[in-house]
Amino acid sequence: IAAFAASCTESQEPDPAIDIEFLSQSPLFPGAAYEITDLELSFHVVEFHPFGDKYVIAGFDGFVVTDHDFNVLTEFKDDLITHKVLTYGGVALVATNRGLFQINASVEVKKILEVPITDLEIDGSGRLLFVQGLGELSKEKQEPANIHILNLQEQSSEFFTDPTDSLNTFLNQIEIAADGTIWALGSEHTIFQFRAGEMIQRFSNETLDILPDMEIYTGQGLLEVEGNTVYYATDNVHEKRVVRYDGAWDLFLRVDVTGFLELYQQDLISSHTRDVEIIGDEVWLGYRDGIIRSSGDEFTIVQDPNLLDMGIDKIYPFDDGRMVFILNQRQIAEVRPGL
């Protein structure tokens, strides 16, 4: 896989100071309507999720519920960190390090579970699965990580995985494939594969060189599943890397950050990857200076002139083609293609 490959369209408004063959300074969505909302938030945003005719926007120190014009309907403030927002059975669920909160259709907020939660997903049979995080306790004071089933009506939970089967790690993220396989991301870039509550495979750099080495990649990666294909994105000061599992692991994308800086003298791709999404047949990586989009054998750095100087923290695609971006952890941009 080539570290640099041309795949960009001609810029509409190129910066004459930058001449890089695979850098596009054209809009991501030509002819689309871009709107940077005037919603003023007092916290850093990390999650966005539609909730009927409303949106839930959450992050550090609280969350808000807005209408589709981004008018705030209710605001909840607390000393918390949001890890996930999803909707289930007519309510919105906000998973945080201080417990699980429920928002009903009347935008009333209620805490329904006290345990810290790092991720929350719905499996193919409609069950709510979550992984318990560290919260305010040290690792020495908590049980080894497991996946739990949440009973929303009884506001209780039970083990989905075998509690005696220690993974020797704490889980940060779970994703569910189309065939029901559960993929879980642990600390130190360890990835687990579960079926029917049983861990069937464990992948790490100790046995698979293609996965990141913890001594080099010190941060947490990002796991994304499309169908039955798994993508894992990581980065460090030297490179950005996306590996893929589709029956076997392979290197999907590698961007040589050090080589880029030496060749072009441009600090465009050295910041950490903030989000990874599958858009059509491409992988999109959001980062400080724009988006890296790739189909695997080539990539394009896209600096959308409508979103310049705004780091892409979260990419949320809608089924109707609209797109919402969280920018600089404070602002919301809505893009409506074809208008």
JSON list of N, CA, C and O in Angstrom, two decimals, residues 319-337:
[
{"chain": "A", "resi": 319, "resn": "ASP", "atom": "N", "xyz": [-29.29, 8.79, 6.90]},
{"chain": "A", "resi": 319, "resn": "ASP", "atom": "CA", "xyz": [-29.69, 7.95, 5.78]},
{"chain": "A", "resi": 319, "resn": "ASP", "atom": "C", "xyz": [-30.11, 8.77, 4.57]},
{"chain": "A", "resi": 319, "resn": "ASP", "atom": "O", "xyz": [-30.04, 8.29, 3.43]},
{"chain": "A", "resi": 320, "resn": "ASP", "atom": "N", "xyz": [-30.60, 10.01, 4.79]},
{"chain": "A", "resi": 320, "resn": "ASP", "atom": "CA", "xyz": [-31.06, 10.83, 3.67]},
{"chain": "A", "resi": 320, "resn": "ASP", "atom": "C", "xyz": [-29.94, 11.64, 3.02]},
{"chain": "A", "resi": 320, "resn": "ASP", "atom": "O", "xyz": [-30.20, 12.50, 2.17]},
{"chain": "A", "resi": 321, "resn": "GLY", "atom": "N", "xyz": [-28.69, 11.38, 3.40]},
{"chain": "A", "resi": 321, "resn": "GLY", "atom": "CA", "xyz": [-27.56, 12.06, 2.79]},
{"chain": "A", "resi": 321, "resn": "GLY", "atom": "C", "xyz": [-27.06, 13.26, 3.56]},
{"chain": "A", "resi": 321, "resn": "GLY", "atom": "O", "xyz": [-25.98, 13.79, 3.26]},
{"chain": "A", "resi": 322, "resn": "ARG", "atom": "N", "xyz": [-27.82, 13.72, 4.55]},
{"chain": "A", "resi": 322, "resn": "ARG", "atom": "CA", "xyz": [-27.33, 14.83, 5.38]},
{"chain": "A", "resi": 322, "resn": "ARG", "atom": "C", "xyz": [-26.15, 14.35, 6.22]},
{"chain": "A", "resi": 322, "resn": "ARG", "atom": "O", "xyz": [-25.96, 13.17, 6.45]},
{"chain": "A", "resi": 323, "resn": "MET", "atom": "N", "xyz": [-25.37, 15.31, 6.68]},
{"chain": "A", "resi": 323, "resn": "MET", "atom": "CA", "xyz": [-24.20, 15.00, 7.49]},
{"chain": "A", "resi": 323, "resn": "MET", "atom": "C", "xyz": [-24.09, 16.05, 8.59]},
{"chain": "A", "resi": 323, "resn": "MET", "atom": "O", "xyz": [-24.32, 17.24, 8.35]},
{"chain": "A", "resi": 324, "resn": "VAL", "atom": "N", "xyz": [-23.77, 15.61, 9.79]},
{"chain": "A", "resi": 324, "resn": "VAL", "atom": "CA", "xyz": [-23.49, 16.53, 10.89]},
{"chain": "A", "resi": 324, "resn": "VAL", "atom": "C", "xyz": [-22.05, 16.31, 11.34]},
{"chain": "A", "resi": 324, "resn": "VAL", "atom": "O", "xyz": [-21.60, 15.16, 11.49]},
{"chain": "A", "resi": 325, "resn": "PHE", "atom": "N", "xyz": [-21.33, 17.42, 11.51]},
{"chain": "A", "resi": 325, "resn": "PHE", "atom": "CA", "xyz": [-19.95, 17.37, 12.00]},
{"chain": "A", "resi": 325, "resn": "PHE", "atom": "C", "xyz": [-19.89, 18.10, 13.34]},
{"chain": "A", "resi": 325, "resn": "PHE", "atom": "O", "xyz": [-20.48, 19.18, 13.49]},
{"chain": "A", "resi": 326, "resn": "ILE", "atom": "N", "xyz": [-19.17, 17.51, 14.29]},
{"chain": "A", "resi": 326, "resn": "ILE", "atom": "CA", "xyz": [-18.81, 18.24, 15.51]},
{"chain": "A", "resi": 326, "resn": "ILE", "atom": "C", "xyz": [-17.43, 18.85, 15.26]},
{"chain": "A", "resi": 326, "resn": "ILE", "atom": "O", "xyz": [-16.49, 18.15, 14.89]},
{"chain": "A", "resi": 327, "resn": "LEU", "atom": "N", "xyz": [-17.33, 20.16, 15.45]},
{"chain": "A", "resi": 327, "resn": "LEU", "atom": "CA", "xyz": [-16.12, 20.91, 15.11]},
{"chain": "A", "resi": 327, "resn": "LEU", "atom": "C", "xyz": [-15.50, 21.50, 16.37]},
{"chain": "A", "resi": 327, "resn": "LEU", "atom": "O", "xyz": [-16.19, 22.16, 17.16]},
{"chain": "A", "resi": 328, "resn": "ASN", "atom": "N", "xyz": [-14.21, 21.26, 16.54]},
{"chain": "A", "resi": 328, "resn": "ASN", "atom": "CA", "xyz": [-13.46, 21.87, 17.66]},
{"chain": "A", "resi": 328, "resn": "ASN", "atom": "C", "xyz": [-14.12, 21.62, 19.01]},
{"chain": "A", "resi": 328, "resn": "ASN", "atom": "O", "xyz": [-13.96, 22.41, 19.94]},
{"chain": "A", "resi": 329, "resn": "GLN", "atom": "N", "xyz": [-14.86, 20.53, 19.12]},
{"chain": "A", "resi": 329, "resn": "GLN", "atom": "CA", "xyz": [-15.52, 20.12, 20.37]},
{"chain": "A", "resi": 329, "resn": "GLN", "atom": "C", "xyz": [-16.53, 21.14, 20.89]},
{"chain": "A", "resi": 329, "resn": "GLN", "atom": "O", "xyz": [-17.03, 20.99, 21.98]},
{"chain": "A", "resi": 330, "resn": "ARG", "atom": "N", "xyz": [-16.88, 22.12, 20.09]},
{"chain": "A", "resi": 330, "resn": "ARG", "atom": "CA", "xyz": [-17.78, 23.17, 20.55]},
{"chain": "A", "resi": 330, "resn": "ARG", "atom": "C", "xyz": [-18.91, 23.48, 19.59]},
{"chain": "A", "resi": 330, "resn": "ARG", "atom": "O", "xyz": [-19.99, 23.89, 19.99]},
{"chain": "A", "resi": 331, "resn": "GLN", "atom": "N", "xyz": [-18.67, 23.32, 18.28]},
{"chain": "A", "resi": 331, "resn": "GLN", "atom": "CA", "xyz": [-19.62, 23.76, 17.27]},
{"chain": "A", "resi": 331, "resn": "GLN", "atom": "C", "xyz": [-20.21, 22.59, 16.51]},
{"chain": "A", "resi": 331, "resn": "GLN", "atom": "O", "xyz": [-19.60, 21.53, 16.40]},
{"chain": "A", "resi": 332, "resn": "ILE", "atom": "N", "xyz": [-21.41, 22.83, 15.97]},
{"chain": "A", "resi": 332, "resn": "ILE", "atom": "CA", "xyz": [-22.09, 21.84, 15.17]},
{"chain": "A", "resi": 332, "resn": "ILE", "atom": "C", "xyz": [-22.28, 22.39, 13.76]},
{"chain": "A", "resi": 332, "resn": "ILE", "atom": "O", "xyz": [-22.76, 23.51, 13.58]},
{"chain": "A", "resi": 333, "resn": "ALA", "atom": "N", "xyz": [-21.89, 21.59, 12.76]},
{"chain": "A", "resi": 333, "resn": "ALA", "atom": "CA", "xyz": [-22.12, 21.97, 11.37]},
{"chain": "A", "resi": 333, "resn": "ALA", "atom": "C", "xyz": [-23.05, 20.94, 10.74]},
{"chain": "A", "resi": 333, "resn": "ALA", "atom": "O", "xyz": [-22.86, 19.74, 10.89]},
{"chain": "A", "resi": 334, "resn": "GLU", "atom": "N", "xyz": [-24.07, 21.43, 10.03]},
{"chain": "A", "resi": 334, "resn": "GLU", "atom": "CA", "xyz": [-25.00, 20.55, 9.33]},
{"chain": "A", "resi": 334, "resn": "GLU", "atom": "C", "xyz": [-24.83, 20.77, 7.83]},
{"chain": "A", "resi": 334, "resn": "GLU", "atom": "O", "xyz": [-24.80, 21.91, 7.35]},
{"chain": "A", "resi": 335, "resn": "VAL", "atom": "N", "xyz": [-24.70, 19.67, 7.08]},
{"chain": "A", "resi": 335, "resn": "VAL", "atom": "CA", "xyz": [-24.51, 19.74, 5.64]},
{"chain": "A", "resi": 335, "resn": "VAL", "atom": "C", "xyz": [-25.66, 19.00, 4.98]},
{"chain": "A", "resi": 335, "resn": "VAL", "atom": "O", "xyz": [-25.94, 17.84, 5.30]},
{"chain": "A", "resi": 336, "resn": "ARG", "atom": "N", "xyz": [-26.31, 19.69, 4.03]},
{"chain": "A", "resi": 336, "resn": "ARG", "atom": "CA", "xyz": [-27.45, 19.10, 3.32]},
{"chain": "A", "resi": 336, "resn": "ARG", "atom": "C", "xyz": [-27.14, 19.07, 1.83]},
{"chain": "A", "resi": 336, "resn": "ARG", "atom": "O", "xyz": [-27.30, 20.07, 1.13]},
{"chain": "A", "resi": 337, "resn": "PRO", "atom": "N", "xyz": [-26.66, 17.93, 1.34]},
{"chain": "A", "resi": 337, "resn": "PRO", "atom": "CA", "xyz": [-26.28, 17.83, -0.08]},
{"chain": "A", "resi": 337, "resn": "PRO", "atom": "C", "xyz": [-27.47, 18.04, -1.01]},
{"chain": "A", "resi": 337, "resn": "PRO", "atom": "O", "xyz": [-28.60, 17.76, -0.67]}
]
